[in-house]
Short mmCIF file of C-alpha atoms in Angstrom, two decimals:
data_model
loop_
_atom_site.label_atom_id
_atom_site.label_comp_id
_atom_site.label_asym_id
_atom_site.label_seq_id
_atom_site.Cartn_x
_atom_site.Cartn_y
_atom_site.Cartn_z
CA MET Q 1 14.02 -2.24 9.13
CA GLU Q 2 12.73 1.27 8.64
CA CYS Q 3 13.85 3.86 11.14
CA ILE Q 4 13.19 7.49 11.97
CA SER Q 5 15.87 9.80 13.32
CA VAL Q 6 15.31 12.32 16.08
CA PHE Q 7 16.11 14.95 13.46
CA ASP Q 8 13.27 13.71 11.30
CA MET Q 9 10.88 14.31 14.19
CA LEU Q 10 12.33 17.70 15.16
CA LYS Q 11 12.63 19.81 12.01
CA ILE Q 12 13.20 23.55 11.71
CA GLY Q 13 10.71 25.26 9.42
CA ILE Q 14 8.19 28.03 8.89
CA GLY Q 15 4.70 28.05 10.43
CA PRO Q 16 1.84 27.71 10.70
CA SER Q 17 1.57 24.01 9.80
CA SER Q 18 4.04 21.20 9.21
CA SER Q 19 1.60 19.24 7.07
CA HIS Q 20 0.01 22.19 5.26
CA THR Q 21 2.99 24.55 5.05
CA LEU Q 22 6.31 22.76 5.53
CA GLY Q 23 5.18 19.59 3.73
CA PRO Q 24 4.00 21.31 0.52
CA TRP Q 25 7.11 23.50 0.65
CA ARG Q 26 9.36 20.44 0.77
CA ALA Q 27 7.28 18.70 -1.89
CA ALA Q 28 7.84 21.64 -4.25
CA GLU Q 29 11.56 21.40 -3.60
CA ARG Q 30 11.56 17.66 -4.27
CA TRP Q 31 9.65 18.13 -7.49
CA ILE Q 32 12.22 20.61 -8.74
CA SER Q 33 14.99 18.15 -7.82
CA GLU Q 34 13.17 15.44 -9.79
CA LEU Q 35 12.95 17.68 -12.85
CA LYS Q 36 16.63 18.52 -12.62
CA ALA Q 37 17.65 14.88 -12.15
CA SER Q 38 15.70 13.90 -15.27
CA GLN Q 39 17.19 16.79 -17.28
CA LYS Q 40 13.74 18.36 -17.76
CA PHE Q 41 14.01 21.44 -15.56
CA ASN Q 42 15.35 23.85 -18.19
CA ASP Q 43 12.57 22.91 -20.62
CA VAL Q 44 9.70 23.78 -18.27
CA LYS Q 45 7.41 26.43 -19.80
CA SER Q 46 4.65 26.61 -17.17
CA VAL Q 47 3.57 25.03 -13.90
CA THR Q 48 0.29 24.44 -12.08
CA ILE Q 49 -0.43 22.93 -8.69
CA ASP Q 50 -3.54 21.07 -7.53
CA LEU Q 51 -4.24 20.80 -3.80
CA TYR Q 52 -6.63 18.14 -2.50
CA GLY Q 53 -8.56 17.23 0.63
CA SER Q 54 -7.46 18.93 3.81
CA LEU Q 55 -4.78 20.89 1.94
CA SER Q 56 -7.59 22.43 -0.08
CA LEU Q 57 -10.20 22.85 2.66
CA THR Q 58 -7.89 24.60 5.12
CA GLY Q 59 -5.03 25.50 2.81
CA LYS Q 60 -5.67 29.25 2.78
CA GLY Q 61 -5.68 29.46 6.55
CA HIS Q 62 -2.54 27.33 6.74
CA ALA Q 63 -0.72 29.39 4.07
CA THR Q 64 -0.37 26.36 1.79
CA ASP Q 65 -0.42 28.65 -1.23
CA TYR Q 66 2.43 30.67 0.28
CA ALA Q 67 4.41 27.50 0.96
CA VAL Q 68 3.98 26.26 -2.61
CA MET Q 69 5.10 29.58 -4.08
CA LEU Q 70 8.10 29.83 -1.78
CA GLY Q 71 9.12 26.23 -2.43
CA LEU Q 72 8.82 26.68 -6.19
CA SER Q 73 10.91 29.85 -5.88
CA GLY Q 74 13.82 27.92 -4.42
CA LYS Q 75 13.55 29.36 -0.90
CA ASP Q 76 14.59 27.18 2.05
CA PRO Q 77 12.23 27.15 5.08
CA GLU Q 78 15.17 26.73 7.45
CA THR Q 79 17.08 29.76 6.25
CA ILE Q 80 14.72 32.22 4.54
CA PRO Q 81 14.56 35.48 6.52
CA VAL Q 82 11.06 35.56 7.96
CA ASN Q 83 10.64 39.21 7.01
CA GLN Q 84 11.10 38.29 3.32
CA ILE Q 85 8.15 35.89 3.13
CA GLU Q 86 5.39 38.43 2.61
CA SER Q 87 7.39 40.50 0.12
CA THR Q 88 8.35 37.43 -1.94
CA VAL Q 89 4.74 36.26 -2.19
CA LYS Q 90 3.50 39.80 -2.87
CA THR Q 91 5.90 40.13 -5.81
CA ILE Q 92 4.66 36.87 -7.35
CA LYS Q 93 1.02 37.91 -6.93
CA GLU Q 94 1.51 41.36 -8.38
CA LYS Q 95 3.90 40.62 -11.26
CA HIS Q 96 2.54 37.14 -12.09
CA ILE Q 97 6.12 35.95 -12.47
CA LEU Q 98 7.59 32.93 -10.68
CA SER Q 99 11.34 32.55 -10.34
CA PHE Q 100 11.14 28.79 -10.73
CA GLY Q 101 13.81 27.17 -8.62
CA GLY Q 102 15.34 30.62 -8.32
CA GLU Q 103 16.50 30.22 -11.94
CA LEU Q 104 13.72 30.26 -14.57
CA GLN Q 105 11.31 33.16 -14.97
CA LEU Q 106 7.85 31.67 -15.67
CA ALA Q 107 4.45 33.28 -16.10
CA PHE Q 108 2.49 32.34 -12.98
CA ASN Q 109 -0.81 33.55 -11.56
CA PRO Q 110 -1.49 32.11 -8.07
CA GLU Q 111 -5.24 32.69 -8.50
CA THR Q 112 -5.44 30.28 -11.45
CA ASP Q 113 -2.28 28.18 -11.21
CA ILE Q 114 -2.79 27.02 -7.61
CA ILE Q 115 -6.06 25.09 -7.66
CA PHE Q 116 -7.92 24.20 -4.45
CA ASN Q 117 -9.84 20.99 -5.12
CA ARG Q 118 -12.28 20.09 -2.35
CA LYS Q 119 -12.22 16.39 -3.16
CA PHE Q 120 -9.99 13.91 -1.35
CA LEU Q 121 -7.55 11.60 -3.07
CA PRO Q 122 -7.93 7.98 -1.93
CA PHE Q 123 -4.35 7.58 -0.68
CA HIS Q 124 -4.09 10.36 1.93
CA ALA Q 125 -6.02 13.42 3.09
CA ASN Q 126 -3.15 15.78 2.22
CA GLY Q 127 -2.58 15.25 -1.49
CA MET Q 128 -1.04 17.57 -4.07
CA SER Q 129 -0.19 17.34 -7.76
CA PHE Q 130 2.52 19.34 -9.52
CA LYS Q 131 2.21 19.71 -13.29
CA ALA Q 132 4.78 21.10 -15.70
CA THR Q 133 4.37 21.83 -19.40
CA ILE Q 134 7.44 20.50 -21.19
CA ASN Q 135 7.63 20.33 -24.99
CA ASN Q 136 3.85 20.85 -25.15
CA LYS Q 137 3.23 17.86 -22.88
CA LYS Q 138 2.06 17.73 -19.25
CA HIS Q 139 4.35 16.03 -16.76
CA THR Q 140 2.67 15.30 -13.41
CA SER Q 141 4.07 14.27 -10.04
CA LYS Q 142 1.93 13.56 -6.95
CA PHE Q 143 3.04 14.00 -3.36
CA TYR Q 144 1.39 13.52 0.02
CA SER Q 145 2.15 15.53 3.13
CA ILE Q 146 1.69 13.02 5.94
CA GLY Q 147 2.38 15.20 8.97
CA GLY Q 148 5.42 16.65 10.69
CA GLY Q 149 6.87 17.87 7.41
CA PHE Q 150 7.19 14.31 6.07
CA VAL Q 151 6.43 13.96 2.36
CA VAL Q 152 5.93 10.71 0.45
CA LYS Q 153 4.94 9.58 -3.02
CA GLU Q 154 2.11 7.14 -3.51
CA GLU Q 155 4.23 4.59 -5.32
CA ASN Q 156 6.68 4.36 -2.44
CA LYS Q 157 6.20 0.93 -0.90
CA ASN Q 158 6.35 2.28 2.66
CA SER Q 159 4.03 5.22 2.16
CA LYS Q 160 1.11 3.53 3.85
CA LYS Q 161 3.29 3.14 6.93
CA ASN Q 162 3.67 6.91 6.99
CA PHE Q 163 7.44 6.94 6.53
CA GLU Q 164 10.07 6.16 3.93
CA ILE Q 165 13.40 6.64 5.70
CA LYS Q 166 15.83 3.74 5.45
CA CYS Q 167 18.85 3.22 7.65
CA SER Q 168 20.40 0.50 9.77
CA PHE Q 169 20.24 1.51 13.41
CA PRO Q 170 22.13 -0.89 15.71
CA TYR Q 171 19.05 -0.87 17.95
CA PRO Q 172 16.03 -0.93 15.60
CA ILE Q 173 12.88 0.17 17.40
CA GLU Q 174 9.26 0.25 16.32
CA LYS Q 175 7.52 -0.33 19.65
CA GLY Q 176 7.95 0.66 23.25
CA THR Q 177 8.60 -2.95 24.27
CA GLU Q 178 11.55 -3.11 21.89
CA LEU Q 179 12.97 0.12 23.30
CA LEU Q 180 12.71 -1.21 26.86
CA GLU Q 181 14.38 -4.47 25.84
CA PHE Q 182 17.47 -2.60 24.62
CA CYS Q 183 17.51 -0.49 27.79
CA LYS Q 184 17.42 -3.63 29.95
CA ARG Q 185 19.93 -5.57 27.87
CA PHE Q 186 22.58 -2.85 28.00
CA ASN Q 187 21.52 -1.19 31.27
CA LEU Q 188 21.12 2.16 29.52
CA PRO Q 189 18.62 5.00 29.85
CA ILE Q 190 16.41 5.68 26.83
CA SER Q 191 18.38 8.75 25.83
CA GLN Q 192 21.59 6.74 25.56
CA VAL Q 193 20.01 4.03 23.41
CA VAL Q 194 18.67 6.70 21.08
CA LEU Q 195 22.05 8.43 21.02
CA GLU Q 196 23.79 5.21 19.97
CA ASN Q 197 21.35 4.89 17.07
CA GLU Q 198 21.99 8.48 16.01
CA LYS Q 199 25.77 7.93 16.18
CA SER Q 200 25.41 5.23 13.54
CA ILE Q 201 24.42 7.84 10.94
CA ARG Q 202 26.28 11.00 12.08
CA SER Q 203 29.19 11.96 14.33
CA SER Q 204 28.82 12.90 17.98
CA LYS Q 205 29.88 16.44 17.10
CA GLU Q 206 27.25 16.70 14.37
CA ILE Q 207 24.58 15.42 16.76
CA ASP Q 208 25.50 18.03 19.37
CA ILE Q 209 25.61 20.85 16.81
CA GLU Q 210 22.21 19.94 15.38
CA LEU Q 211 20.56 19.48 18.79
CA GLN Q 212 21.96 22.83 19.89
CA ARG Q 213 20.58 24.42 16.72
CA ILE Q 214 17.15 22.92 17.43
CA TRP Q 215 17.17 24.19 21.01
CA ASP Q 216 18.42 27.62 19.93
CA THR Q 217 15.49 27.84 17.49
CA MET Q 218 13.03 26.81 20.20
CA LEU Q 219 14.47 29.30 22.67
CA GLU Q 220 14.49 32.12 20.11
CA CYS Q 221 10.89 31.30 19.26
CA MET Q 222 9.78 31.51 22.90
CA TYR Q 223 11.74 34.72 23.37
CA THR Q 224 10.27 36.31 20.25
CA GLY Q 225 6.74 35.33 21.19
CA CYS Q 226 7.11 36.74 24.71
CA HIS Q 227 8.40 40.05 23.36
CA THR Q 228 5.97 40.61 20.47
CA GLU Q 229 2.60 42.24 20.94
CA GLY Q 230 -0.26 42.93 18.57
CA THR Q 231 -2.79 40.89 16.60
CA LEU Q 232 -2.18 37.68 14.70
CA PRO Q 233 -2.73 37.69 10.93
CA GLY Q 234 -5.57 35.81 9.28
CA GLY Q 235 -8.72 37.77 9.99
CA LEU Q 236 -9.79 36.33 13.35
CA ASN Q 237 -8.27 39.34 15.13
CA VAL Q 238 -6.70 37.11 17.78
CA ARG Q 239 -4.65 39.23 20.15
CA ARG Q 240 -1.26 37.88 21.17
CA ARG Q 241 -1.42 36.94 24.86
CA ALA Q 242 2.12 35.77 25.58
CA TYR Q 243 3.43 39.35 25.64
CA ASP Q 244 1.02 40.62 28.29
CA LEU Q 245 1.33 37.48 30.39
CA HIS Q 246 5.11 37.62 30.21
CA GLN Q 247 5.19 41.29 31.23
CA LYS Q 248 3.16 40.48 34.36
CA LEU Q 249 5.33 37.49 35.27
CA LYS Q 250 8.81 38.88 34.71
CA GLY Q 251 8.39 42.10 36.66
CA ASP Q 252 11.35 44.44 36.37
CA LYS Q 253 13.96 41.83 35.40
CA ILE Q 254 16.54 43.12 32.90
CA TYR Q 255 18.20 41.07 30.15
CA ASN Q 256 19.42 41.52 26.59
CA ASN Q 257 19.09 38.15 24.85
CA PRO Q 258 17.44 34.72 25.18
CA VAL Q 259 20.27 33.20 27.26
CA GLU Q 260 20.22 36.08 29.77
CA TRP Q 261 16.45 35.72 29.77
CA ILE Q 262 16.73 32.17 31.16
CA TYR Q 263 18.83 33.37 34.09
CA ALA Q 264 16.46 36.27 34.71
CA ILE Q 265 13.52 33.90 35.00
CA ARG Q 266 15.50 31.61 37.31
CA ASP Q 267 16.06 34.56 39.64
CA THR Q 268 12.34 35.33 39.73
CA GLU Q 269 10.44 34.17 42.81
CA VAL Q 270 7.90 31.73 41.41
CA LYS Q 271 4.81 30.64 43.31
CA PHE Q 272 2.72 27.59 42.41
CA ARG Q 273 0.11 29.39 40.31
CA GLN Q 274 2.88 31.29 38.55
CA ILE Q 275 4.49 28.01 37.49
CA LEU Q 276 1.37 27.16 35.52
CA LYS Q 277 1.33 30.65 34.04
CA TRP Q 278 5.01 30.51 33.03
CA VAL Q 279 4.53 27.17 31.26
CA SER Q 280 1.44 28.46 29.49
CA CYS Q 281 3.29 31.65 28.55
CA PHE Q 282 6.14 29.69 26.92
CA ALA Q 283 3.70 27.51 24.97
CA LEU Q 284 1.51 30.41 23.85
CA ALA Q 285 4.60 32.33 22.74
CA VAL Q 286 5.78 29.57 20.42
CA ASN Q 287 2.44 29.04 18.77
CA GLU Q 288 1.78 32.72 18.31
CA VAL Q 289 5.07 32.89 16.42
CA ASN Q 290 3.99 29.81 14.48
CA ALA Q 291 0.61 31.34 13.62
CA SER Q 292 2.33 34.41 12.18
CA LEU Q 293 4.53 32.47 9.72
CA GLY Q 294 7.48 32.49 12.10
CA ARG Q 295 10.27 29.94 12.37
CA VAL Q 296 9.59 27.04 14.76
CA VAL Q 297 10.60 23.43 15.31
CA THR Q 298 8.14 20.68 14.41
CA ALA Q 299 7.66 18.77 17.64
CA PRO Q 300 6.29 16.60 16.16
CA THR Q 301 4.29 19.14 14.09
CA ASN Q 302 4.09 22.91 13.79
CA GLY Q 303 0.60 22.99 15.28
CA SER Q 304 1.98 21.33 18.42
CA ALA Q 305 5.36 23.09 18.37
CA GLY Q 306 4.88 24.79 21.74
CA VAL Q 307 4.56 21.79 24.05
CA ILE Q 308 8.11 20.42 24.01
CA PRO Q 309 10.02 23.72 24.28
CA SER Q 310 7.74 24.97 27.07
CA VAL Q 311 8.18 21.78 29.13
CA LEU Q 312 11.94 21.80 28.57
CA MET Q 313 12.04 25.48 29.56
CA TYR Q 314 10.04 24.58 32.66
CA TYR Q 315 12.73 22.08 33.61
CA LEU Q 316 15.53 24.61 33.08
CA VAL Q 317 13.98 27.57 34.91
CA ILE Q 318 11.85 25.84 37.56
CA GLU Q 319 13.05 22.30 38.25
CA ASN Q 320 16.81 22.50 37.78
CA HIS Q 321 18.66 25.81 37.76
CA ASP Q 322 21.87 23.91 37.02
CA GLY Q 323 20.39 22.37 33.87
CA ASN Q 324 22.74 22.47 30.89
CA PHE Q 325 23.15 21.27 27.32
CA GLU Q 326 23.48 17.65 28.40
CA ASP Q 327 20.01 17.86 29.93
CA ILE Q 328 18.64 19.51 26.79
CA LYS Q 329 20.28 16.80 24.69
CA ARG Q 330 18.77 13.96 26.73
CA PHE Q 331 15.33 15.60 26.66
CA LEU Q 332 15.29 16.02 22.89
CA LEU Q 333 16.62 12.50 22.25
CA VAL Q 334 13.91 10.89 24.39
CA ALA Q 335 11.18 13.12 22.97
CA GLY Q 336 12.20 12.34 19.40
CA GLU Q 337 12.17 8.59 20.00
CA ILE Q 338 8.73 8.60 21.61
CA GLY Q 339 7.41 10.64 18.71
CA SER Q 340 8.82 8.15 16.21
CA ILE Q 341 7.05 5.28 18.00
CA PHE Q 342 3.74 7.07 17.56
CA LYS Q 343 4.50 7.85 13.93
CA LYS Q 344 5.36 4.23 13.15
CA GLY Q 345 2.42 2.78 15.04
CA ALA Q 346 -0.23 5.41 14.34
CA THR Q 347 0.11 8.90 12.81
CA ILE Q 348 1.22 12.45 13.61
CA SER Q 349 -1.07 13.95 10.96
CA ALA Q 350 -4.17 15.81 12.20
CA ALA Q 351 -5.71 15.30 8.77
CA MET Q 352 -5.52 11.55 9.43
CA GLY Q 353 -5.97 11.35 13.18
CA GLY Q 354 -7.31 14.60 14.58
CA CYS Q 355 -5.50 16.74 17.14
CA GLN Q 356 -4.72 13.70 19.28
CA ALA Q 357 -2.07 13.03 16.64
CA GLU Q 358 -0.48 16.42 17.21
CA ILE Q 359 -1.04 17.78 20.73
CA GLY Q 360 -1.51 14.27 22.12
CA VAL Q 361 1.76 13.02 20.66
CA SER Q 362 3.68 16.16 21.59
CA SER Q 363 2.42 15.90 25.17
CA ALA Q 364 3.50 12.25 25.31
CA MET Q 365 6.92 13.16 23.92
CA ALA Q 366 7.40 15.93 26.48
CA ALA Q 367 6.11 13.83 29.38
CA GLY Q 368 8.50 10.98 28.69
CA ALA Q 369 11.46 13.29 28.18
CA LEU Q 370 10.77 15.23 31.39
CA CYS Q 371 10.34 11.99 33.31
CA GLU Q 372 13.86 10.84 32.40
CA LEU Q 373 15.38 14.17 33.43
CA LEU Q 374 13.56 13.95 36.76
CA GLY Q 375 15.13 10.55 37.44
CA GLY Q 376 12.53 8.20 35.98
CA THR Q 377 13.45 4.71 34.86
CA PRO Q 378 12.95 3.71 31.20
CA GLU Q 379 9.74 1.96 32.25
CA GLN Q 380 8.48 5.09 33.99
CA VAL Q 381 9.38 7.21 30.97
CA LEU Q 382 7.05 5.15 28.80
CA VAL Q 383 4.40 5.24 31.52
CA ALA Q 384 4.58 9.04 31.41
CA ALA Q 385 4.16 9.04 27.65
CA GLU Q 386 1.22 6.67 27.92
CA ILE Q 387 -0.52 8.75 30.57
CA ALA Q 388 -0.19 11.91 28.51
CA MET Q 389 -1.63 10.32 25.38
CA GLU Q 390 -4.34 8.45 27.25
CA HIS Q 391 -5.87 11.77 28.21
CA HIS Q 392 -5.77 13.18 24.69
CA LEU Q 393 -7.46 10.24 22.97
CA GLY Q 394 -10.25 11.35 20.66
CA LEU Q 395 -9.17 15.00 20.52
CA THR Q 396 -10.47 16.43 17.24
CA CYS Q 397 -8.90 18.95 14.90
CA ASP Q 398 -11.41 21.71 14.10
CA PRO Q 399 -9.51 24.98 13.52
CA ILE Q 400 -11.72 28.03 13.14
CA GLY Q 401 -11.27 29.57 9.70
CA GLY Q 402 -8.66 26.92 8.89
CA LEU Q 403 -6.15 28.94 10.93
CA VAL Q 404 -3.73 27.45 13.45
CA GLN Q 405 -5.01 29.81 16.15
CA ILE Q 406 -8.30 28.76 17.75
CA PRO Q 407 -8.23 26.31 19.52
CA CYS Q 408 -4.68 25.33 18.50
CA ILE Q 409 -2.63 27.89 20.45
CA GLU Q 410 -4.33 27.23 23.79
CA ARG Q 411 -4.14 23.48 23.25
CA ASN Q 412 -0.34 23.73 23.37
CA ALA Q 413 -0.54 25.26 26.83
CA MET Q 414 -2.93 22.53 27.94
CA GLY Q 415 -0.74 19.81 26.42
CA ALA Q 416 2.32 21.15 28.22
CA ILE Q 417 0.59 21.17 31.62
CA LYS Q 418 -0.67 17.63 31.03
CA ALA Q 419 2.85 16.51 30.11
CA ILE Q 420 4.27 17.80 33.40
CA ASN Q 421 1.44 16.19 35.34
CA ALA Q 422 1.93 12.89 33.49
CA ALA Q 423 5.67 12.88 34.27
CA GLU Q 424 4.99 13.46 37.97
CA LEU Q 425 2.35 10.71 38.07
CA ALA Q 426 4.71 8.29 36.32
CA LEU Q 427 7.48 8.94 38.85
CA ASP Q 428 5.11 7.72 41.58
CA THR Q 429 3.98 4.70 39.57
CA SER Q 430 5.33 1.15 39.79
CA PRO Q 431 5.53 -0.03 36.17
CA GLU Q 432 4.43 -3.54 37.11
CA ASN Q 433 1.08 -2.10 38.18
CA VAL Q 434 0.45 -0.34 34.86
CA LYS Q 435 -2.66 -1.65 33.12
CA VAL Q 436 -2.23 0.15 29.78
CA PRO Q 437 1.26 -0.04 28.22
CA LEU Q 438 2.45 2.58 25.73
CA ASP Q 439 2.09 0.26 22.73
CA LYS Q 440 -1.54 -0.34 23.61
CA VAL Q 441 -2.34 3.37 23.70
CA VAL Q 442 -0.53 3.85 20.38
CA ASN Q 443 -2.74 1.17 18.82
CA THR Q 444 -5.84 2.65 20.44
CA MET Q 445 -4.99 6.09 19.13
CA TRP Q 446 -4.72 4.71 15.59
CA GLU Q 447 -8.03 2.86 15.88
CA THR Q 448 -9.64 6.03 17.25
CA ALA Q 449 -8.20 7.98 14.32
CA LYS Q 450 -9.71 5.58 11.82
CA ASP Q 451 -13.10 5.75 13.52
CA MET Q 452 -13.15 9.55 13.78
CA ASN Q 453 -15.49 11.36 11.42
CA THR Q 454 -13.60 13.02 8.57
CA LYS Q 455 -15.09 16.44 9.31
CA TYR Q 456 -13.14 16.51 12.59
CA LYS Q 457 -9.80 15.93 10.87
CA GLU Q 458 -8.48 19.38 9.94
CA THR Q 459 -11.22 20.20 7.44
CA SER Q 460 -12.91 23.10 9.27
CA GLU Q 461 -16.21 21.35 8.52
CA GLY Q 462 -17.10 20.34 12.08
CA GLY Q 463 -16.82 21.22 15.75
CA LEU Q 464 -15.69 24.71 16.72
CA ALA Q 465 -14.98 25.54 13.10
CA ILE Q 466 -18.68 25.63 12.27
CA GLY Q 467 -20.05 26.26 15.74
CA VAL Q 468 -18.52 29.73 15.98
CA ASN Q 469 -19.64 32.75 13.97
CA LEU Q 470 -16.50 34.29 12.50
CA THR Q 471 -18.06 37.74 12.63
CA ASP Q 472 -18.11 37.42 16.42
CA CYS Q 473 -14.36 36.95 16.44
#
């Protein structure tokens, strides 16, 4: 059986888009690995890249050209210093030289060697083709970015299922009913079942280290967003709001780093309306960092990266002041598993399913995870996930100017609030009275995605993207 790890759903990378930035970046890296494995890398004389469909239509706004150049230059999205991104790309554009794989110096002009084709390839909306001239012959390799930083090749037999990861989990899960069966059989919470699966492919120490690294990245992202003011890049002149909102909420609290920041917020007297503002502030902060080519965690995508950290932060600073790493661990394990169920049964790609596949899935992931931490049973956890998705069904993806800013940033705040509401509703719900199980809403989401008009799937050809005059922004 195919399986997806929590660490496949929660990846560290550079914004603004997992499908349009991280995916093409990883595809470029994979292509270079292919060339090296076939002993062709050193004979490459020139390279060109063709982008298709959504990658072409909104690629500029999503920095797809940046991602391709950085990936071809041998830079790693997890480790590249964020402040080196612009300078690296600027050097390539000005000198027309690409340090291919960080090793070969090739003539390269982004204006002519990265080609934005408006047409769609039949296999997937996010297609790209890498071509290398070797011994006067063209060698081509096609990749598809299918959401969440996942990249597949058309010939892969599992590509149409949206994943290609093989392993042998002791508790193989594709549907919510299967997950609940394992929970009942072994009398375990969802987080523990997921943990046992993860332990089959890495040690407990490795799991803890990686989950801590993911949380540290999320926390740093929220902290950075709350302490950075100014205007987002891209031409829409969108002013960062997290900074001003955070200044009003925190008052005169003093701290020196993200960890101290958590304790400072805990010590702040929070009224009901302020709870909503704090959650929104955390979500806005993450996605403002994402929109400015900052480092975030796909959860399950970059465009929806703010929902999960903001809901987890809500738990730590509002719900449980004694919350610790074990709580963070459980939250991320549950969230990752719920996300994988949606990926296997539907999609997490906005280019395939609209924003319901991003914000909707992230809200479901956060709702289920929060529900377990608040004492929900496995059945209630899935009810929470179902409620959250049910009220995102049909949500379109229509970014103005192809940028992950309007309406994307605000949607993270809305998705986070819905997740908290869904978790609370689920805790007061008897699972036997539930009319719509999680698996049903997953199927419905996929059917809705297939019925949705293409122009509402991350093309900037419908909805707000054409209903708003950019000069008014």
